[in-house]
Amino acid sequence: MLSLERMIEDLNQLATYTSTVSGVTRLSFTKEERAAKDYLKKQAQAHELDTTEDAIGNLFIRYPSENTEAKTLLIGSHIDSVVSGGEYDGTLGVIVGLELLRHASETHLTLPFHLEVVAFTDEEGARFKTGMIGSRAFAGTFHEEELASIDNQSISLEEARTAATNQPLDLTEIKADVDQLLGYLEVHIEQGKVLEQLDLPVGIVSGIVGLNWYDIEITGEAGHAGVTPMDERKDPVIAQSAFMLQLHNEVKNNSQAVVTFGQIQVEPGSINVIPSKTTFSIDLRDIEQTELDRLDQHIRELAKDIEADYGVTINVKKLDEAKPVKMSGAMISQLETAMKGNDYPVHTLPSGAGHDAMHLAEITQAGLLFLRTPNGVSHRPDETVIPEDVLVAADVLLDTILALRNKHE
Ligand SMILES: [Zn+2]
């Protein structure tokens, strides 16, 4: 039997391994993280489950198949946190996985694949300003240069890693043997309000949104605020306002994307001077690359229209981009079947935030299940979950595992 009580006890216990009184602060390669891992290992050993830790700190707990040649189905997430974060971000996925392993062990479940739980190192990036360290190392996309990243005590990632793991680092050793992987499943809190508003305990993630970042520079003509007539002005702030409002409306009315203007600078920035130049940022996100491309084109055309209408010059600079990541269609339909089998309504939603699952999706069939997050509160001490939802998530994953068993037997 899957035990909700046991999972809640684990989650509450893990929350005590924190370096701050307010909320949970458990950064990578710290004694708090060590204590959390030791707790997980103790739970595993009580069920005679083998554990291993690799040189980047990823912790694996294994329920082996009788077939030693079998592939591995991974279930995981992370146990690090942000500073003064919550109790459930990441840890939820690891504890649901642990409970599934305990259940498998207690019921002597026969599986045609190894079932393995993984707690990936440093998903949040809160210590070294570089995140998803463990899952990227596992996927083979972590870069050796990142080991030089330092924390706020000037301790490098490599120094912290060496002290914590006592292992020499060979990234090729950490990288997954892709041929041995059957797939990856992760449960994570939604950190938004979509599921709560739909009154659903869990939802299936279609993918992680991609993003485009821009810097838009508008040059007009400075002038005296008192003596320059309104119809003779080339005011970049007015052009910028029109630009923002038109783009906002296009996205709001004709797209599923989201757009944010988070930074604005005005030069020279005097109360009595018509500005000469403005610069603002655009953060644009969508689950479809075709839509990001369409809006990219729209931004460039809009710039030309605004130039003509307001007598300014506009420089559109793309700063960064990340392609959307789709979760595996096969895993999505397995999760759907498991939900329908339990009479849970199926809802699919994109994720606006990154998760370890996006890196696993590069190397195997990855599925991500979101759990309702009350008020969408996350990365805060008052982050919470509805306990019964945790059992729903574990049930859905168990049925998914059983369906995969039938498929691969
Ligand atoms: Zn997380």
Coordinates of C-alpha atoms and ligand atoms in Angstrom, one line a residue:
M1 CA 0.0 0.0 0.0
L2 CA 1.2 3.5 -0.8
S3 CA 1.3 5.4 2.5
L4 CA 0.4 9.1 2.5
E5 CA 1.3 9.3 6.2
R6 CA 4.8 8.0 5.5
M7 CA 5.4 10.5 2.6
I8 CA 4.2 13.4 4.7
E9 CA 6.5 12.3 7.6
D10 CA 9.4 12.2 5.1
L11 CA 8.6 15.6 3.8
N12 CA 8.3 17.1 7.3
Q13 CA 11.6 15.4 8.3
L14 CA 13.5 16.7 5.3
A15 CA 12.2 20.2 6.1
T16 CA 14.2 20.1 9.3
Y17 CA 17.5 20.0 7.4
T18 CA 17.8 23.7 6.8
S19 CA 20.3 26.4 7.6
T20 CA 17.7 29.1 8.2
V21 CA 14.9 29.3 10.7
S22 CA 12.5 30.8 8.2
G23 CA 11.6 28.3 5.5
V24 CA 13.9 25.7 4.0
T25 CA 17.4 26.6 3.0
R26 CA 19.3 23.6 1.8
L27 CA 22.0 24.5 -0.7
S28 CA 24.2 22.0 -2.6
F29 CA 27.2 20.3 -1.0
T30 CA 26.3 21.6 2.5
K31 CA 25.8 19.7 5.8
E32 CA 22.0 20.2 5.5
E33 CA 22.0 18.6 2.1
R34 CA 24.2 15.8 3.5
A35 CA 21.7 15.2 6.3
A36 CA 18.8 15.0 3.8
K37 CA 20.7 12.5 1.7
D38 CA 21.6 10.4 4.8
Y39 CA 18.0 10.4 5.8
L40 CA 17.0 9.1 2.3
K41 CA 19.7 6.5 2.4
K42 CA 18.4 5.3 5.8
Q43 CA 14.9 4.9 4.5
A44 CA 16.3 3.0 1.5
Q45 CA 18.4 0.7 3.7
A46 CA 15.4 -0.1 5.9
H47 CA 13.9 -1.6 2.7
E48 CA 17.1 -3.2 1.6
L49 CA 17.4 -0.9 -1.4
D50 CA 20.9 -0.1 -2.7
T51 CA 22.0 3.4 -2.9
T52 CA 24.9 5.1 -4.9
E53 CA 26.2 8.6 -5.2
D54 CA 28.1 9.8 -8.2
A55 CA 30.9 12.4 -8.3
I56 CA 28.5 15.4 -8.9
G57 CA 26.4 14.3 -5.9
N58 CA 23.4 12.7 -7.6
L59 CA 21.9 10.2 -5.2
F60 CA 20.4 7.0 -6.7
I61 CA 18.2 4.4 -4.9
R62 CA 17.5 1.2 -6.8
Y63 CA 14.8 -1.5 -6.8
P64 CA 16.4 -4.0 -9.1
S65 CA 14.6 -6.1 -11.7
E66 CA 15.4 -9.9 -11.5
N67 CA 16.6 -9.4 -15.1
T68 CA 20.0 -8.0 -14.6
E69 CA 20.2 -6.9 -18.2
A70 CA 17.0 -4.9 -17.9
K71 CA 16.8 -1.1 -18.6
T72 CA 16.1 1.5 -15.9
L73 CA 13.0 3.6 -15.3
L74 CA 14.1 6.7 -13.4
I75 CA 11.9 8.7 -11.1
G76 CA 13.3 11.8 -9.6
S77 CA 13.6 15.5 -8.8
H78 CA 15.9 17.5 -6.5
I79 CA 16.4 18.1 -2.8
D80 CA 18.2 21.4 -2.8
S81 CA 16.2 24.6 -2.2
V82 CA 16.4 28.3 -2.8
V83 CA 17.2 30.5 0.3
S84 CA 14.2 30.5 2.6
G85 CA 12.2 28.4 0.2
G86 CA 9.5 25.8 0.8
E87 CA 9.1 22.2 1.9
Y88 CA 7.9 20.7 -1.3
D89 CA 9.7 22.1 -4.3
G90 CA 11.8 19.2 -5.6
T91 CA 11.6 17.1 -2.4
L92 CA 8.0 16.1 -3.3
G93 CA 9.2 14.3 -6.5
V94 CA 12.0 12.4 -4.6
I95 CA 9.7 11.3 -1.8
V96 CA 6.9 10.2 -4.1
G97 CA 9.6 8.1 -5.9
L98 CA 10.9 6.7 -2.6
E99 CA 7.4 5.7 -1.6
L100 CA 7.0 3.9 -4.9
L101 CA 10.2 2.0 -4.3
R102 CA 9.1 1.1 -0.8
H103 CA 5.8 -0.1 -2.2
A104 CA 7.6 -2.2 -4.8
S105 CA 9.8 -3.7 -2.2
E106 CA 7.0 -4.5 0.3
T107 CA 4.8 -6.1 -2.3
H108 CA 7.7 -7.9 -4.0
L109 CA 6.7 -6.3 -7.3
T110 CA 8.2 -8.1 -10.3
L111 CA 9.3 -5.7 -12.9
P112 CA 11.0 -6.1 -16.3
F113 CA 13.0 -3.0 -15.6
H114 CA 15.0 -1.6 -12.7
L115 CA 13.1 1.1 -10.8
E116 CA 15.4 3.9 -9.6
V117 CA 14.9 7.1 -7.7
V118 CA 17.3 10.0 -8.3
A119 CA 17.8 13.1 -6.3
F120 CA 19.6 15.4 -8.7
T121 CA 22.2 17.9 -7.4
D122 CA 21.5 21.6 -7.3
E123 CA 18.5 22.2 -9.5
E124 CA 17.9 25.7 -8.2
G125 CA 21.3 27.3 -8.8
A126 CA 20.9 29.1 -5.5
R127 CA 24.5 28.6 -4.4
F128 CA 26.7 28.9 -7.5
K129 CA 24.3 30.9 -9.8
T130 CA 24.3 27.9 -12.1
G131 CA 21.5 25.4 -11.8
M132 CA 20.4 21.9 -12.8
I133 CA 23.9 20.8 -12.2
G134 CA 23.1 17.1 -11.5
S135 CA 20.5 16.6 -14.3
R136 CA 22.7 18.3 -16.9
A137 CA 25.7 16.3 -15.9
F138 CA 23.6 13.2 -16.2
A139 CA 22.3 14.3 -19.6
G140 CA 25.9 15.2 -20.7
T141 CA 25.3 18.9 -21.1
F142 CA 27.1 20.2 -18.0
H143 CA 30.2 22.2 -19.0
E144 CA 33.5 21.7 -17.2
E145 CA 34.1 25.5 -17.1
E146 CA 31.1 25.8 -14.7
L147 CA 33.1 24.1 -12.0
A148 CA 34.9 27.5 -11.5
S149 CA 31.6 29.2 -10.5
I150 CA 31.9 30.5 -6.9
D151 CA 29.5 30.9 -4.1
N152 CA 29.2 34.1 -1.9
Q153 CA 32.1 32.8 0.2
S154 CA 34.3 32.5 -2.9
I155 CA 34.2 28.7 -2.6
S156 CA 34.2 27.2 -6.1
L157 CA 31.8 24.5 -7.2
E158 CA 34.7 22.2 -7.7
E159 CA 36.0 22.8 -4.2
A160 CA 32.6 22.3 -2.7
R161 CA 32.0 19.2 -4.8
T162 CA 35.3 17.6 -3.9
A163 CA 34.9 18.2 -0.2
A164 CA 31.3 16.8 -0.2
T165 CA 31.8 13.7 -2.5
N166 CA 35.4 12.7 -1.9
Q167 CA 35.4 11.6 -5.5
P168 CA 37.5 12.7 -8.5
L169 CA 35.3 14.1 -11.2
D170 CA 35.0 12.4 -14.6
L171 CA 32.0 13.8 -16.4
T172 CA 31.9 10.9 -18.8
E173 CA 31.4 8.6 -15.8
I174 CA 28.4 10.7 -14.6
K175 CA 26.7 10.9 -18.0
A176 CA 23.9 8.4 -18.4
D177 CA 24.2 5.3 -20.5
V178 CA 21.3 6.3 -22.7
D179 CA 20.7 2.8 -24.1
Q180 CA 20.1 1.6 -20.5
L181 CA 17.3 4.1 -19.9
L182 CA 13.7 3.2 -20.3
G183 CA 12.4 6.6 -19.3
Y184 CA 12.1 9.3 -16.7
L185 CA 9.1 10.4 -14.5
E186 CA 9.0 13.4 -12.3
V187 CA 6.4 14.8 -9.9
H188 CA 6.8 18.5 -9.1
I189 CA 4.6 21.2 -7.6
E190 CA 3.1 23.4 -10.3
Q191 CA 4.2 26.7 -8.6
G192 CA 1.3 28.4 -10.4
K193 CA -2.5 28.6 -10.0
V194 CA -3.8 26.8 -13.1
L195 CA -4.6 23.4 -11.4
E196 CA -6.1 25.1 -8.4
Q197 CA -8.4 27.2 -10.5
L198 CA -9.5 24.1 -12.3
D199 CA -9.9 22.3 -9.0
L200 CA -7.6 19.5 -10.1
P201 CA -5.1 17.6 -7.9
V202 CA -2.6 16.9 -10.7
G203 CA -2.0 17.8 -14.4
I204 CA 0.3 16.5 -17.1
V205 CA 3.0 18.8 -18.4
S206 CA 3.1 19.1 -22.2
G207 CA 6.5 20.8 -22.1
I208 CA 8.7 23.6 -20.8
V209 CA 8.2 26.9 -22.5
G210 CA 10.9 28.4 -24.7
L211 CA 11.9 32.1 -24.3
N212 CA 13.2 35.0 -26.3
W213 CA 14.9 37.9 -24.5
Y214 CA 15.3 41.3 -26.2
D215 CA 16.8 44.7 -25.6
I216 CA 14.9 47.4 -27.5
E217 CA 16.6 50.8 -27.8
I218 CA 14.6 53.8 -29.1
T219 CA 16.4 57.0 -30.0
G220 CA 14.4 60.2 -30.3
E221 CA 15.4 63.9 -29.9
A222 CA 16.0 65.6 -26.5
G223 CA 14.4 68.9 -26.0
H224 CA 13.2 71.5 -23.5
A225 CA 10.0 70.3 -21.7
G226 CA 8.6 73.8 -21.7
V227 CA 9.3 75.2 -25.1
T228 CA 9.1 72.3 -27.5
P229 CA 5.6 72.1 -29.0
M230 CA 3.8 68.8 -28.8
D231 CA 3.7 68.2 -32.6
E232 CA 7.4 68.8 -33.0
R233 CA 8.6 66.2 -30.5
K234 CA 10.3 62.9 -31.3
D235 CA 9.8 61.5 -27.8
P236 CA 11.1 57.9 -27.4
V237 CA 9.1 57.4 -24.3
I238 CA 5.8 57.9 -26.2
A239 CA 7.1 55.5 -28.9
Q240 CA 8.1 53.0 -26.3
S241 CA 4.6 53.2 -24.7
A242 CA 3.0 52.5 -28.0
F243 CA 5.4 49.7 -28.7
M244 CA 4.7 48.0 -25.4
L245 CA 0.9 48.4 -25.5
Q246 CA 0.6 47.1 -29.1
L247 CA 2.8 44.1 -28.3
H248 CA 1.0 43.4 -25.1
N249 CA -2.4 43.5 -26.9
E250 CA -1.2 41.3 -29.7
V251 CA 0.0 38.6 -27.2
K252 CA -3.0 39.0 -25.0
N253 CA -5.6 38.8 -27.8
N254 CA -4.0 36.5 -30.4
S255 CA -1.6 34.2 -28.6
Q256 CA -1.1 31.7 -25.8
A257 CA 2.3 33.3 -25.1
V258 CA 3.2 35.6 -22.2
V259 CA 5.2 38.9 -22.5
T260 CA 6.9 41.0 -19.8
F261 CA 8.7 44.3 -19.9
G262 CA 10.8 44.1 -16.7
Q263 CA 13.5 46.7 -17.3
I264 CA 13.1 50.3 -18.5
Q265 CA 15.8 53.0 -18.7
V266 CA 15.3 56.6 -19.8
E267 CA 18.0 59.0 -20.7
P268 CA 19.0 61.6 -19.6
G269 CA 16.3 61.0 -17.0
S270 CA 15.4 64.6 -16.0
I271 CA 12.0 65.8 -15.1
N272 CA 12.2 68.8 -17.4
V273 CA 13.9 67.3 -20.4
I274 CA 12.2 65.4 -23.3
P275 CA 14.2 62.1 -23.2
S276 CA 16.7 61.4 -26.0
K277 CA 16.8 57.6 -25.6
T278 CA 14.9 54.8 -23.9
T279 CA 15.9 51.1 -23.5
F280 CA 13.5 48.4 -22.4
S281 CA 13.6 44.6 -22.1
I282 CA 11.2 42.0 -23.5
D283 CA 10.8 38.6 -22.0
L284 CA 8.6 36.5 -24.3
R285 CA 7.7 32.8 -23.6
D286 CA 5.6 30.2 -25.4
I287 CA 5.5 26.4 -25.6
E288 CA 5.5 26.5 -29.5
Q289 CA 8.6 27.5 -31.4
T290 CA 6.5 28.5 -34.4
E291 CA 4.7 31.0 -32.2
L292 CA 7.9 32.4 -30.8
D293 CA 9.1 32.8 -34.4
R294 CA 5.9 34.6 -35.4
L295 CA 6.1 37.0 -32.5
D296 CA 9.8 37.6 -33.2
Q297 CA 8.7 38.7 -36.7
H298 CA 5.9 40.8 -35.3
I299 CA 8.3 42.6 -32.9
R300 CA 10.5 43.6 -35.9
E301 CA 7.6 44.8 -38.0
L302 CA 6.2 46.7 -35.1
A303 CA 9.5 48.4 -34.7
K304 CA 9.3 49.7 -38.3
D305 CA 5.7 50.9 -37.9
I306 CA 6.6 52.8 -34.7
E307 CA 9.7 54.3 -36.3
A308 CA 7.4 55.7 -39.1
D309 CA 4.7 56.9 -36.7
Y310 CA 6.8 58.6 -34.1
G311 CA 9.9 59.7 -36.0
V312 CA 12.3 57.7 -33.8
T313 CA 14.9 55.0 -34.6
I314 CA 14.6 51.6 -33.0
N315 CA 17.3 49.0 -32.5
V316 CA 15.9 45.5 -31.8
K317 CA 18.6 43.3 -30.2
K318 CA 17.9 39.6 -29.3
L319 CA 19.8 38.9 -26.1
D320 CA 19.1 35.2 -25.6
E321 CA 16.8 32.4 -26.6
A322 CA 15.9 29.0 -25.3
K323 CA 13.9 26.5 -27.4
P324 CA 10.7 25.0 -25.9
V325 CA 11.2 21.4 -24.6
K326 CA 8.4 18.9 -25.3
M327 CA 7.8 16.1 -22.9
S328 CA 7.6 12.6 -24.5
G329 CA 4.3 11.9 -26.2
A330 CA 4.5 8.3 -25.1
M331 CA 4.9 9.2 -21.5
I332 CA 2.1 11.8 -21.7
S333 CA -0.3 9.2 -23.0
Q334 CA 0.8 6.7 -20.3
L335 CA 0.1 9.3 -17.7
E336 CA -3.2 10.1 -19.3
T337 CA -4.3 6.4 -19.3
A338 CA -3.3 6.1 -15.6
M339 CA -5.3 9.2 -14.7
K340 CA -8.4 8.1 -16.7
G341 CA -8.1 4.6 -15.0
N342 CA -8.4 6.3 -11.6
D343 CA -11.3 8.6 -12.8
Y344 CA -9.1 11.7 -12.5
P345 CA -9.9 14.3 -15.1
V346 CA -7.0 14.8 -17.5
H347 CA -5.6 18.3 -18.0
T348 CA -2.4 19.1 -19.9
L349 CA -0.5 22.3 -19.3
P350 CA 2.8 23.9 -20.2
S351 CA 5.4 24.7 -17.6
G352 CA 6.6 28.3 -17.4
A353 CA 9.6 27.3 -15.3
G354 CA 12.5 24.9 -16.0
H355 CA 12.8 21.5 -14.3
D356 CA 15.3 18.6 -14.2
A357 CA 12.8 16.8 -16.6
M358 CA 13.7 19.2 -19.4
H359 CA 17.3 17.9 -19.4
L360 CA 16.2 14.2 -19.1
A361 CA 13.9 14.9 -22.1
E362 CA 17.0 15.3 -24.2
I363 CA 18.2 11.7 -23.6
T364 CA 15.1 9.6 -22.8
Q365 CA 11.3 9.5 -22.8
A366 CA 10.5 12.0 -20.0
G367 CA 7.1 12.7 -18.3
L368 CA 6.3 15.4 -15.8
L369 CA 3.3 15.5 -13.5
F370 CA 2.4 18.8 -11.8
L371 CA 0.8 18.9 -8.4
R372 CA -1.7 21.6 -7.4
T373 CA 0.0 24.4 -5.5
P374 CA -2.3 26.3 -3.2
N375 CA -2.3 30.0 -4.2
G376 CA 0.5 29.2 -6.5
V377 CA 2.9 30.0 -3.7
S378 CA 6.4 28.7 -4.1
H379 CA 10.0 29.5 -3.3
R380 CA 8.6 30.9 0.0
P381 CA 8.4 29.5 3.5
D382 CA 4.6 29.3 3.2
E383 CA 4.7 27.0 0.1
T384 CA 2.3 24.1 0.7
V385 CA 0.4 21.2 -0.8
I386 CA -2.9 19.5 -0.2
P387 CA -1.8 16.1 1.4
E388 CA -4.4 14.0 -0.5
D389 CA -3.0 15.4 -3.8
V390 CA 0.4 13.7 -3.0
L391 CA -1.3 10.4 -2.8
V392 CA -3.1 11.0 -6.1
A393 CA 0.3 11.8 -7.7
A394 CA 1.8 8.6 -6.3
D395 CA -1.2 6.6 -7.5
V396 CA -0.9 7.9 -11.0
L397 CA 2.8 7.1 -11.1
L398 CA 2.3 3.6 -9.7
D399 CA -0.3 2.9 -12.4
T400 CA 2.0 4.3 -15.0
I401 CA 4.8 2.0 -13.8
L402 CA 2.4 -1.0 -13.9
A403 CA 1.2 -0.1 -17.5
L404 CA 4.9 0.1 -18.5
R405 CA 5.5 -3.3 -17.0
N406 CA 2.7 -4.8 -19.1
K407 CA 4.1 -3.1 -22.2
H408 CA 7.7 -4.3 -21.6
E409 CA 7.0 -7.8 -20.3
Ligands
ZN1 ZN 12.0 22.5 -8.2

